[in-house]
Amino acid sequence: MVKAKVWIGRIVSFILLITLLFMLFIVISSKASGGEPTVFGYQLKTVLSGSMEPGIQTGSIIAIKPGGDMTRFEKGDVITFMESDDKLITHRIAEVKGEGQKVQYITKGDNNNAADSNPVLPTNVVGEYKDFTIPYIGYVMNFAQSKEGATLLLILPGILLLVYSGFTIWKAIREIEDIKKDTSNKQLT
């Protein structure tokens, strides 16, 4: 029973520490990269619409590989591109028109009924989606980019660690006091 409590305490401490480190990574990498963190050369982007569901869910983060020859893509590839109003979109290429520098991509969201109204030029392509997605973490990433979110995500796990440490110390002191009482009672009898 005592060993189980010790292991549960270690597991809780480990989870809180990992949470703190993960939140620290998200906040610092988001701020350092100007919004979207980069891991091993891949940019992590947040998906805020359902146009690519069910493959890419709303609120997910996806990994895209930026750079390279933006005229290399083929029908079926999923690309992230800048739309005219400075909005990033991730859609599948439905058709490739032209060749070389005159290529244009006709894109369509997997969950949309029709193709996008404007063709995508290679200069507007930011990167290629690399089949990596984590559902719902995008909501946390967006929250982490705000001032309030960054503060809360850094402070909350630290506070939880402190509270848990305080509880552990209080519990240890109480056990020591109980042992002292038992020892005193045995000496009196």
Short mmCIF file of N, CA and C in Angstrom, two decimals:
data_model
loop_
_atom_site.label_atom_id
_atom_site.label_comp_id
_atom_site.label_asym_id
_atom_site.label_seq_id
_atom_site.Cartn_x
_atom_site.Cartn_y
_atom_site.Cartn_z
N MET A 1 0.83 -1.20 0.00
CA MET A 1 0.00 0.00 0.00
C MET A 1 0.87 1.26 0.00
N VAL A 2 1.92 1.25 0.84
CA VAL A 2 2.81 2.41 0.91
C VAL A 2 3.57 2.58 -0.40
N LYS A 3 4.02 1.45 -0.98
CA LYS A 3 4.74 1.52 -2.26
C LYS A 3 3.84 2.08 -3.36
N ALA A 4 2.59 1.70 -3.36
CA ALA A 4 1.65 2.20 -4.36
C ALA A 4 1.49 3.72 -4.24
N LYS A 5 1.40 4.23 -3.01
CA LYS A 5 1.28 5.67 -2.79
C LYS A 5 2.53 6.40 -3.27
N VAL A 6 3.69 5.80 -3.00
CA VAL A 6 4.95 6.41 -3.45
C VAL A 6 5.00 6.48 -4.96
N TRP A 7 4.62 5.39 -5.63
CA TRP A 7 4.63 5.38 -7.10
C TRP A 7 3.60 6.34 -7.68
N ILE A 8 2.44 6.41 -7.07
CA ILE A 8 1.43 7.37 -7.55
C ILE A 8 1.95 8.79 -7.40
N GLY A 9 2.60 9.08 -6.28
CA GLY A 9 3.19 10.40 -6.07
C GLY A 9 4.25 10.73 -7.11
N ARG A 10 5.08 9.75 -7.42
CA ARG A 10 6.11 9.96 -8.45
C ARG A 10 5.49 10.20 -9.82
N ILE A 11 4.47 9.44 -10.14
CA ILE A 11 3.81 9.59 -11.44
C ILE A 11 3.16 10.97 -11.55
N VAL A 12 2.47 11.40 -10.50
CA VAL A 12 1.83 12.73 -10.51
C VAL A 12 2.89 13.81 -10.67
N SER A 13 3.99 13.70 -9.94
CA SER A 13 5.08 14.68 -10.05
C SER A 13 5.64 14.71 -11.47
N PHE A 14 5.85 13.54 -12.03
CA PHE A 14 6.40 13.43 -13.39
C PHE A 14 5.45 14.07 -14.41
N ILE A 15 4.17 13.77 -14.29
CA ILE A 15 3.18 14.33 -15.23
C ILE A 15 3.14 15.85 -15.12
N LEU A 16 3.15 16.38 -13.91
CA LEU A 16 3.14 17.83 -13.73
C LEU A 16 4.41 18.46 -14.30
N LEU A 17 5.55 17.83 -14.10
CA LEU A 17 6.80 18.36 -14.64
C LEU A 17 6.80 18.34 -16.16
N ILE A 18 6.35 17.25 -16.76
CA ILE A 18 6.28 17.16 -18.22
C ILE A 18 5.31 18.20 -18.77
N THR A 19 4.18 18.39 -18.09
CA THR A 19 3.22 19.41 -18.52
C THR A 19 3.85 20.79 -18.49
N LEU A 20 4.57 21.09 -17.43
CA LEU A 20 5.25 22.38 -17.32
C LEU A 20 6.26 22.56 -18.45
N LEU A 21 7.06 21.54 -18.71
CA LEU A 21 8.07 21.64 -19.78
C LEU A 21 7.41 21.76 -21.16
N PHE A 22 6.33 21.03 -21.39
CA PHE A 22 5.62 21.10 -22.67
C PHE A 22 5.03 22.49 -22.88
N MET A 23 4.40 23.04 -21.85
CA MET A 23 3.83 24.38 -21.96
C MET A 23 4.93 25.42 -22.17
N LEU A 24 6.04 25.24 -21.49
CA LEU A 24 7.18 26.14 -21.66
C LEU A 24 7.67 26.10 -23.11
N PHE A 25 7.77 24.90 -23.67
CA PHE A 25 8.19 24.75 -25.06
C PHE A 25 7.22 25.43 -26.01
N ILE A 26 5.93 25.21 -25.82
CA ILE A 26 4.92 25.80 -26.71
C ILE A 26 4.98 27.32 -26.66
N VAL A 27 5.02 27.88 -25.46
CA VAL A 27 5.00 29.33 -25.33
C VAL A 27 6.28 29.95 -25.90
N ILE A 28 7.44 29.41 -25.54
CA ILE A 28 8.70 30.00 -26.00
C ILE A 28 8.86 29.83 -27.51
N SER A 29 8.55 28.65 -28.05
CA SER A 29 8.71 28.46 -29.49
C SER A 29 7.71 29.28 -30.27
N SER A 30 6.51 29.46 -29.74
CA SER A 30 5.52 30.30 -30.42
C SER A 30 5.98 31.75 -30.46
N LYS A 31 6.49 32.24 -29.35
CA LYS A 31 6.95 33.63 -29.30
C LYS A 31 8.21 33.83 -30.13
N ALA A 32 9.15 32.89 -30.09
CA ALA A 32 10.41 33.02 -30.81
C ALA A 32 10.23 32.98 -32.32
N SER A 33 9.28 32.19 -32.79
CA SER A 33 9.08 32.07 -34.23
C SER A 33 8.07 33.06 -34.77
N GLY A 34 7.56 33.92 -33.93
CA GLY A 34 6.59 34.90 -34.39
C GLY A 34 5.21 34.32 -34.54
N GLY A 35 4.93 33.21 -33.93
CA GLY A 35 3.58 32.67 -33.99
C GLY A 35 3.54 31.16 -34.03
N GLU A 36 4.13 30.56 -35.03
CA GLU A 36 4.06 29.11 -35.18
C GLU A 36 5.43 28.49 -34.89
N PRO A 37 5.48 27.53 -33.97
CA PRO A 37 6.77 26.92 -33.64
C PRO A 37 7.30 26.03 -34.76
N THR A 38 8.61 25.85 -34.78
CA THR A 38 9.27 24.98 -35.75
C THR A 38 10.00 23.89 -34.99
N VAL A 39 9.79 22.64 -35.42
CA VAL A 39 10.43 21.49 -34.78
C VAL A 39 11.09 20.65 -35.87
N PHE A 40 12.42 20.47 -35.77
CA PHE A 40 13.19 19.67 -36.72
C PHE A 40 12.94 20.09 -38.18
N GLY A 41 12.82 21.38 -38.41
CA GLY A 41 12.63 21.89 -39.77
C GLY A 41 11.20 21.90 -40.25
N TYR A 42 10.28 21.42 -39.45
CA TYR A 42 8.86 21.42 -39.81
C TYR A 42 8.17 22.53 -39.03
N GLN A 43 7.31 23.27 -39.72
CA GLN A 43 6.52 24.29 -39.04
C GLN A 43 5.23 23.65 -38.55
N LEU A 44 4.84 24.02 -37.36
CA LEU A 44 3.57 23.54 -36.81
C LEU A 44 2.53 24.63 -37.02
N LYS A 45 1.47 24.28 -37.69
CA LYS A 45 0.39 25.22 -38.00
C LYS A 45 -0.89 24.76 -37.34
N THR A 46 -1.72 25.72 -36.97
CA THR A 46 -3.00 25.43 -36.35
C THR A 46 -4.09 25.44 -37.42
N VAL A 47 -4.95 24.43 -37.38
CA VAL A 47 -6.07 24.33 -38.33
C VAL A 47 -7.32 24.85 -37.62
N LEU A 48 -7.92 25.90 -38.17
CA LEU A 48 -9.06 26.54 -37.51
C LEU A 48 -10.38 26.37 -38.25
N SER A 49 -10.39 25.56 -39.32
CA SER A 49 -11.66 25.32 -40.01
C SER A 49 -11.79 23.82 -40.28
N GLY A 50 -12.98 23.43 -40.68
CA GLY A 50 -13.25 22.02 -40.93
C GLY A 50 -13.19 21.63 -42.39
N SER A 51 -12.53 22.44 -43.22
CA SER A 51 -12.53 22.17 -44.66
C SER A 51 -11.78 20.90 -45.04
N MET A 52 -10.89 20.41 -44.18
CA MET A 52 -10.13 19.19 -44.51
C MET A 52 -10.56 17.99 -43.66
N GLU A 53 -11.69 18.11 -42.94
CA GLU A 53 -12.16 16.98 -42.14
C GLU A 53 -12.64 15.87 -43.06
N PRO A 54 -12.57 14.64 -42.68
CA PRO A 54 -12.20 14.12 -41.37
C PRO A 54 -10.69 13.90 -41.20
N GLY A 55 -9.93 14.01 -42.27
CA GLY A 55 -8.48 13.76 -42.19
C GLY A 55 -7.75 14.70 -41.26
N ILE A 56 -8.09 15.99 -41.33
CA ILE A 56 -7.49 16.99 -40.46
C ILE A 56 -8.64 17.69 -39.74
N GLN A 57 -8.73 17.47 -38.44
CA GLN A 57 -9.85 18.01 -37.68
C GLN A 57 -9.61 19.46 -37.28
N THR A 58 -10.70 20.19 -37.11
CA THR A 58 -10.64 21.56 -36.60
C THR A 58 -9.97 21.55 -35.23
N GLY A 59 -9.05 22.49 -35.01
CA GLY A 59 -8.34 22.58 -33.74
C GLY A 59 -7.08 21.73 -33.67
N SER A 60 -6.74 21.08 -34.77
CA SER A 60 -5.53 20.25 -34.79
C SER A 60 -4.31 21.12 -35.08
N ILE A 61 -3.13 20.56 -34.77
CA ILE A 61 -1.91 21.15 -35.31
C ILE A 61 -1.41 20.18 -36.37
N ILE A 62 -0.81 20.76 -37.41
CA ILE A 62 -0.25 19.95 -38.48
C ILE A 62 1.19 20.36 -38.69
N ALA A 63 1.97 19.46 -39.26
CA ALA A 63 3.36 19.77 -39.60
C ALA A 63 3.45 19.97 -41.10
N ILE A 64 4.08 21.08 -41.50
CA ILE A 64 4.32 21.31 -42.91
C ILE A 64 5.82 21.50 -43.12
N LYS A 65 6.28 21.12 -44.29
CA LYS A 65 7.69 21.28 -44.65
C LYS A 65 7.78 22.50 -45.56
N PRO A 66 8.36 23.60 -45.05
CA PRO A 66 8.48 24.81 -45.86
C PRO A 66 9.67 24.72 -46.81
N GLY A 67 9.66 25.59 -47.81
CA GLY A 67 10.80 25.73 -48.71
C GLY A 67 10.82 24.72 -49.83
N GLY A 68 11.86 24.84 -50.63
CA GLY A 68 12.02 23.95 -51.78
C GLY A 68 11.36 24.53 -53.01
N ASP A 69 11.31 23.73 -54.04
CA ASP A 69 10.72 24.13 -55.31
C ASP A 69 9.20 24.06 -55.19
N MET A 70 8.56 25.19 -55.21
CA MET A 70 7.10 25.23 -55.02
C MET A 70 6.34 24.93 -56.31
N THR A 71 7.05 24.55 -57.36
CA THR A 71 6.39 24.13 -58.60
C THR A 71 6.37 22.60 -58.73
N ARG A 72 6.80 21.90 -57.70
CA ARG A 72 6.97 20.44 -57.75
C ARG A 72 5.71 19.65 -57.40
N PHE A 73 4.69 20.29 -56.94
CA PHE A 73 3.54 19.57 -56.40
C PHE A 73 2.67 18.97 -57.49
N GLU A 74 1.99 17.88 -57.12
CA GLU A 74 1.15 17.15 -58.05
C GLU A 74 -0.27 17.04 -57.50
N LYS A 75 -1.16 16.59 -58.35
CA LYS A 75 -2.55 16.37 -57.94
C LYS A 75 -2.55 15.40 -56.76
N GLY A 76 -3.31 15.73 -55.72
CA GLY A 76 -3.40 14.89 -54.53
C GLY A 76 -2.53 15.35 -53.39
N ASP A 77 -1.49 16.16 -53.66
CA ASP A 77 -0.65 16.69 -52.58
C ASP A 77 -1.46 17.70 -51.77
N VAL A 78 -1.16 17.79 -50.49
CA VAL A 78 -1.82 18.76 -49.61
C VAL A 78 -0.80 19.86 -49.32
N ILE A 79 -1.18 21.10 -49.64
CA ILE A 79 -0.28 22.24 -49.46
C ILE A 79 -0.90 23.28 -48.54
N THR A 80 -0.04 24.06 -47.92
CA THR A 80 -0.47 25.22 -47.15
C THR A 80 -0.06 26.44 -47.93
N PHE A 81 -1.00 27.34 -48.16
CA PHE A 81 -0.72 28.51 -48.99
C PHE A 81 -1.34 29.77 -48.38
N MET A 82 -0.80 30.90 -48.81
CA MET A 82 -1.27 32.20 -48.33
C MET A 82 -2.36 32.68 -49.29
N GLU A 83 -3.52 32.96 -48.72
CA GLU A 83 -4.61 33.51 -49.51
C GLU A 83 -4.44 35.02 -49.60
N SER A 84 -5.17 35.66 -50.47
CA SER A 84 -5.00 37.10 -50.73
C SER A 84 -5.11 37.98 -49.48
N ASP A 85 -5.90 37.59 -48.52
CA ASP A 85 -6.07 38.44 -47.34
C ASP A 85 -5.17 37.98 -46.17
N ASP A 86 -3.97 37.50 -46.50
CA ASP A 86 -2.97 37.07 -45.50
C ASP A 86 -3.49 35.99 -44.56
N LYS A 87 -4.27 35.09 -45.10
CA LYS A 87 -4.80 33.97 -44.32
C LYS A 87 -4.20 32.69 -44.88
N LEU A 88 -3.69 31.82 -43.99
CA LEU A 88 -3.16 30.54 -44.42
C LEU A 88 -4.27 29.52 -44.58
N ILE A 89 -4.17 28.74 -45.66
CA ILE A 89 -5.15 27.68 -45.95
C ILE A 89 -4.38 26.41 -46.28
N THR A 90 -4.88 25.29 -45.79
CA THR A 90 -4.31 23.99 -46.13
C THR A 90 -5.39 23.20 -46.87
N HIS A 91 -5.14 22.95 -48.16
CA HIS A 91 -6.08 22.21 -49.00
C HIS A 91 -5.32 21.26 -49.91
N ARG A 92 -6.07 20.33 -50.49
CA ARG A 92 -5.51 19.34 -51.41
C ARG A 92 -5.53 19.90 -52.84
N ILE A 93 -4.49 19.58 -53.60
CA ILE A 93 -4.44 19.99 -55.01
C ILE A 93 -5.37 19.09 -55.81
N ALA A 94 -6.36 19.69 -56.45
CA ALA A 94 -7.33 18.95 -57.25
C ALA A 94 -6.90 18.89 -58.72
N GLU A 95 -6.13 19.90 -59.13
CA GLU A 95 -5.70 19.96 -60.53
C GLU A 95 -4.46 20.85 -60.62
N VAL A 96 -3.54 20.49 -61.53
CA VAL A 96 -2.35 21.30 -61.79
C VAL A 96 -2.47 21.82 -63.20
N LYS A 97 -2.38 23.16 -63.35
CA LYS A 97 -2.45 23.79 -64.67
C LYS A 97 -1.11 24.44 -65.00
N GLY A 98 -0.64 24.27 -66.20
CA GLY A 98 0.61 24.88 -66.63
C GLY A 98 1.83 24.09 -66.16
N GLU A 99 3.01 24.67 -66.45
CA GLU A 99 4.28 24.03 -66.09
C GLU A 99 5.27 25.07 -65.62
N GLY A 100 6.30 24.60 -64.92
CA GLY A 100 7.39 25.48 -64.48
C GLY A 100 6.88 26.64 -63.65
N GLN A 101 7.41 27.84 -63.95
CA GLN A 101 7.03 29.03 -63.20
C GLN A 101 5.61 29.50 -63.51
N LYS A 102 4.98 28.95 -64.55
CA LYS A 102 3.62 29.35 -64.91
C LYS A 102 2.57 28.38 -64.36
N VAL A 103 3.01 27.49 -63.46
CA VAL A 103 2.09 26.51 -62.90
C VAL A 103 1.10 27.20 -61.95
N GLN A 104 -0.10 26.67 -61.94
CA GLN A 104 -1.14 27.11 -61.01
C GLN A 104 -1.80 25.87 -60.43
N TYR A 105 -2.13 25.95 -59.16
CA TYR A 105 -2.77 24.83 -58.49
C TYR A 105 -4.23 25.16 -58.21
N ILE A 106 -5.10 24.26 -58.61
CA ILE A 106 -6.51 24.36 -58.26
C ILE A 106 -6.67 23.49 -57.02
N THR A 107 -7.09 24.11 -55.92
CA THR A 107 -7.15 23.40 -54.64
C THR A 107 -8.60 23.24 -54.17
N LYS A 108 -8.77 22.30 -53.27
CA LYS A 108 -10.10 22.03 -52.73
C LYS A 108 -9.94 21.39 -51.36
N GLY A 109 -10.73 21.85 -50.42
CA GLY A 109 -10.78 21.20 -49.11
C GLY A 109 -11.50 19.87 -49.24
N ASP A 110 -11.02 18.83 -48.56
CA ASP A 110 -11.63 17.50 -48.66
C ASP A 110 -13.09 17.51 -48.24
N ASN A 111 -13.47 18.43 -47.36
CA ASN A 111 -14.83 18.50 -46.85
C ASN A 111 -15.68 19.54 -47.60
N ASN A 112 -15.09 20.18 -48.60
CA ASN A 112 -15.82 21.21 -49.37
C ASN A 112 -16.46 20.58 -50.60
N ASN A 113 -17.57 21.17 -51.06
CA ASN A 113 -18.27 20.66 -52.24
C ASN A 113 -17.63 21.10 -53.54
N ALA A 114 -16.97 22.25 -53.54
CA ALA A 114 -16.41 22.78 -54.77
C ALA A 114 -14.95 23.19 -54.56
N ALA A 115 -14.24 23.32 -55.67
CA ALA A 115 -12.85 23.77 -55.62
C ALA A 115 -12.80 25.24 -55.18
N ASP A 116 -11.64 25.65 -54.68
CA ASP A 116 -11.45 27.04 -54.28
C ASP A 116 -11.57 27.93 -55.51
N SER A 117 -12.08 29.14 -55.33
CA SER A 117 -12.37 30.02 -56.46
C SER A 117 -11.11 30.56 -57.13
N ASN A 118 -10.03 30.76 -56.39
CA ASN A 118 -8.80 31.32 -56.97
C ASN A 118 -7.71 30.26 -57.06
N PRO A 119 -7.04 30.19 -58.22
CA PRO A 119 -5.91 29.26 -58.32
C PRO A 119 -4.75 29.74 -57.43
N VAL A 120 -3.91 28.82 -57.00
CA VAL A 120 -2.79 29.14 -56.13
C VAL A 120 -1.52 29.17 -56.96
N LEU A 121 -0.78 30.27 -56.83
CA LEU A 121 0.50 30.41 -57.52
C LEU A 121 1.61 29.84 -56.64
N PRO A 122 2.69 29.33 -57.24
CA PRO A 122 3.80 28.78 -56.45
C PRO A 122 4.37 29.78 -55.44
N THR A 123 4.32 31.06 -55.75
CA THR A 123 4.86 32.08 -54.83
C THR A 123 4.01 32.20 -53.56
N ASN A 124 2.77 31.72 -53.61
CA ASN A 124 1.88 31.78 -52.44
C ASN A 124 1.94 30.52 -51.58
N VAL A 125 2.62 29.47 -52.06
CA VAL A 125 2.71 28.22 -51.31
C VAL A 125 3.74 28.39 -50.19
N VAL A 126 3.32 28.05 -48.97
CA VAL A 126 4.19 28.16 -47.80
C VAL A 126 4.92 26.85 -47.55
N GLY A 127 4.24 25.72 -47.77
CA GLY A 127 4.85 24.42 -47.55
C GLY A 127 3.90 23.30 -47.86
N GLU A 128 4.40 22.08 -47.69
CA GLU A 128 3.62 20.88 -47.97
C GLU A 128 3.28 20.17 -46.66
N TYR A 129 2.02 19.76 -46.53
CA TYR A 129 1.57 19.01 -45.36
C TYR A 129 2.23 17.64 -45.38
N LYS A 130 2.77 17.22 -44.22
CA LYS A 130 3.54 15.98 -44.14
C LYS A 130 2.86 14.88 -43.34
N ASP A 131 1.55 14.77 -43.42
CA ASP A 131 0.78 13.68 -42.80
C ASP A 131 1.02 13.55 -41.30
N PHE A 132 1.25 14.67 -40.63
CA PHE A 132 1.39 14.66 -39.18
C PHE A 132 0.37 15.62 -38.60
N THR A 133 -0.51 15.10 -37.78
CA THR A 133 -1.53 15.93 -37.15
C THR A 133 -1.78 15.46 -35.72
N ILE A 134 -2.01 16.41 -34.84
CA ILE A 134 -2.40 16.10 -33.47
C ILE A 134 -3.71 16.86 -33.21
N PRO A 135 -4.80 16.12 -33.01
CA PRO A 135 -6.10 16.78 -32.81
C PRO A 135 -6.14 17.63 -31.54
N TYR A 136 -6.84 18.74 -31.62
CA TYR A 136 -7.20 19.63 -30.50
C TYR A 136 -6.05 20.43 -29.88
N ILE A 137 -4.80 20.11 -30.15
CA ILE A 137 -3.68 20.85 -29.57
C ILE A 137 -3.60 22.25 -30.18
N GLY A 138 -4.17 22.44 -31.35
CA GLY A 138 -4.17 23.75 -31.98
C GLY A 138 -4.88 24.81 -31.15
N TYR A 139 -5.90 24.40 -30.42
CA TYR A 139 -6.59 25.35 -29.54
C TYR A 139 -5.63 25.86 -28.47
N VAL A 140 -4.83 24.95 -27.92
CA VAL A 140 -3.84 25.33 -26.90
C VAL A 140 -2.78 26.24 -27.51
N MET A 141 -2.34 25.93 -28.74
CA MET A 141 -1.32 26.74 -29.42
C MET A 141 -1.84 28.16 -29.65
N ASN A 142 -3.07 28.28 -30.10
CA ASN A 142 -3.64 29.61 -30.31
C ASN A 142 -3.73 30.38 -29.01
N PHE A 143 -4.16 29.69 -27.95
CA PHE A 143 -4.26 30.32 -26.64
C PHE A 143 -2.87 30.72 -26.15
N ALA A 144 -1.86 29.90 -26.40
CA ALA A 144 -0.49 30.17 -25.95
C ALA A 144 0.09 31.40 -26.63
N GLN A 145 -0.40 31.74 -27.80
CA GLN A 145 0.12 32.90 -28.54
C GLN A 145 -0.39 34.22 -27.97
N SER A 146 -1.46 34.17 -27.20
CA SER A 146 -1.96 35.40 -26.59
C SER A 146 -1.16 35.69 -25.33
N LYS A 147 -1.15 36.95 -24.91
CA LYS A 147 -0.39 37.33 -23.71
C LYS A 147 -0.94 36.62 -22.48
N GLU A 148 -2.26 36.60 -22.35
CA GLU A 148 -2.88 35.95 -21.21
C GLU A 148 -2.62 34.45 -21.22
N GLY A 149 -2.70 33.87 -22.42
CA GLY A 149 -2.47 32.43 -22.54
C GLY A 149 -1.05 32.04 -22.19
N ALA A 150 -0.10 32.81 -22.68
CA ALA A 150 1.31 32.53 -22.37
C ALA A 150 1.56 32.59 -20.88
N THR A 151 1.02 33.59 -20.24
CA THR A 151 1.20 33.75 -18.81
C THR A 151 0.56 32.58 -18.05
N LEU A 152 -0.68 32.27 -18.39
CA LEU A 152 -1.40 31.21 -17.69
C LEU A 152 -0.74 29.85 -17.91
N LEU A 153 -0.34 29.55 -19.15
CA LEU A 153 0.24 28.24 -19.44
C LEU A 153 1.61 28.05 -18.80
N LEU A 154 2.30 29.14 -18.49
CA LEU A 154 3.58 29.01 -17.79
C LEU A 154 3.38 28.98 -16.28
N ILE A 155 2.43 29.72 -15.79
CA ILE A 155 2.25 29.83 -14.34
C ILE A 155 1.45 28.65 -13.77
N LEU A 156 0.40 28.23 -14.45
CA LEU A 156 -0.49 27.19 -13.90
C LEU A 156 0.23 25.89 -13.57
N PRO A 157 1.02 25.29 -14.49
CA PRO A 157 1.71 24.05 -14.11
C PRO A 157 2.69 24.27 -12.95
N GLY A 158 3.35 25.43 -12.90
CA GLY A 158 4.25 25.73 -11.80
C GLY A 158 3.51 25.81 -10.48
N ILE A 159 2.36 26.44 -10.48
CA ILE A 159 1.53 26.53 -9.26
C ILE A 159 1.08 25.13 -8.84
N LEU A 160 0.67 24.32 -9.81
CA LEU A 160 0.24 22.95 -9.48
C LEU A 160 1.39 22.15 -8.86
N LEU A 161 2.61 22.33 -9.40
CA LEU A 161 3.77 21.65 -8.81
C LEU A 161 4.02 22.13 -7.38
N LEU A 162 3.92 23.43 -7.15
CA LEU A 162 4.13 23.96 -5.80
C LEU A 162 3.07 23.45 -4.83
N VAL A 163 1.81 23.45 -5.26
CA VAL A 163 0.73 22.97 -4.40
C VAL A 163 0.94 21.49 -4.07
N TYR A 164 1.29 20.72 -5.09
CA TYR A 164 1.52 19.29 -4.86
C TYR A 164 2.71 19.07 -3.93
N SER A 165 3.77 19.85 -4.10
CA SER A 165 4.94 19.75 -3.21
C SER A 165 4.55 20.10 -1.79
N GLY A 166 3.79 21.18 -1.62
CA GLY A 166 3.32 21.56 -0.29
C GLY A 166 2.49 20.47 0.35
N PHE A 167 1.61 19.85 -0.41
CA PHE A 167 0.78 18.75 0.09
C PHE A 167 1.65 17.57 0.51
N THR A 168 2.65 17.25 -0.31
CA THR A 168 3.55 16.14 0.01
C THR A 168 4.34 16.41 1.29
N ILE A 169 4.83 17.63 1.45
CA ILE A 169 5.57 18.01 2.66
C ILE A 169 4.65 17.95 3.88
N TRP A 170 3.45 18.48 3.76
CA TRP A 170 2.49 18.45 4.87
C TRP A 170 2.18 17.01 5.27
N LYS A 171 2.00 16.15 4.29
CA LYS A 171 1.69 14.74 4.55
C LYS A 171 2.87 14.06 5.26
N ALA A 172 4.09 14.36 4.84
CA ALA A 172 5.27 13.76 5.47
C ALA A 172 5.41 14.23 6.92
N ILE A 173 5.16 15.50 7.17
CA ILE A 173 5.23 16.04 8.54
C ILE A 173 4.18 15.37 9.42
N ARG A 174 3.00 15.20 8.88
CA ARG A 174 1.92 14.55 9.63
C ARG A 174 2.28 13.10 9.98
N GLU A 175 2.91 12.39 9.04
CA GLU A 175 3.32 11.01 9.32
C GLU A 175 4.40 10.96 10.40
N ILE A 176 5.34 11.92 10.36
CA ILE A 176 6.38 11.99 11.39
C ILE A 176 5.76 12.26 12.75
N GLU A 177 4.79 13.17 12.80
CA GLU A 177 4.11 13.47 14.07
C GLU A 177 3.36 12.26 14.59
N ASP A 178 2.73 11.49 13.69
CA ASP A 178 2.01 10.28 14.11
C ASP A 178 2.99 9.24 14.69
N ILE A 179 4.16 9.12 14.07
CA ILE A 179 5.17 8.19 14.58
C ILE A 179 5.64 8.62 15.96
N LYS A 180 5.86 9.93 16.16
CA LYS A 180 6.28 10.45 17.45
C LYS A 180 5.21 10.18 18.51
N LYS A 181 3.94 10.37 18.17
CA LYS A 181 2.84 10.12 19.12
C LYS A 181 2.80 8.66 19.50
N ASP A 182 2.97 7.76 18.50
CA ASP A 182 2.96 6.33 18.78
C ASP A 182 4.12 5.96 19.71
N THR A 183 5.28 6.54 19.47
CA THR A 183 6.45 6.28 20.30
C THR A 183 6.23 6.77 21.72
N SER A 184 5.64 7.96 21.88
CA SER A 184 5.35 8.53 23.20
C SER A 184 4.35 7.68 23.95
N ASN A 185 3.31 7.23 23.26
CA ASN A 185 2.29 6.41 23.89
C ASN A 185 2.85 5.07 24.35
N LYS A 186 3.76 4.50 23.56
CA LYS A 186 4.37 3.22 23.94
C LYS A 186 5.26 3.38 25.16
N GLN A 187 5.93 4.53 25.27
CA GLN A 187 6.81 4.76 26.41
C GLN A 187 6.01 5.00 27.69
N LEU A 188 4.82 5.56 27.58
CA LEU A 188 3.99 5.82 28.76
C LEU A 188 3.35 4.54 29.30
N THR A 189 3.15 3.57 28.47
CA THR A 189 2.49 2.36 28.94
C THR A 189 3.42 1.30 29.42
#
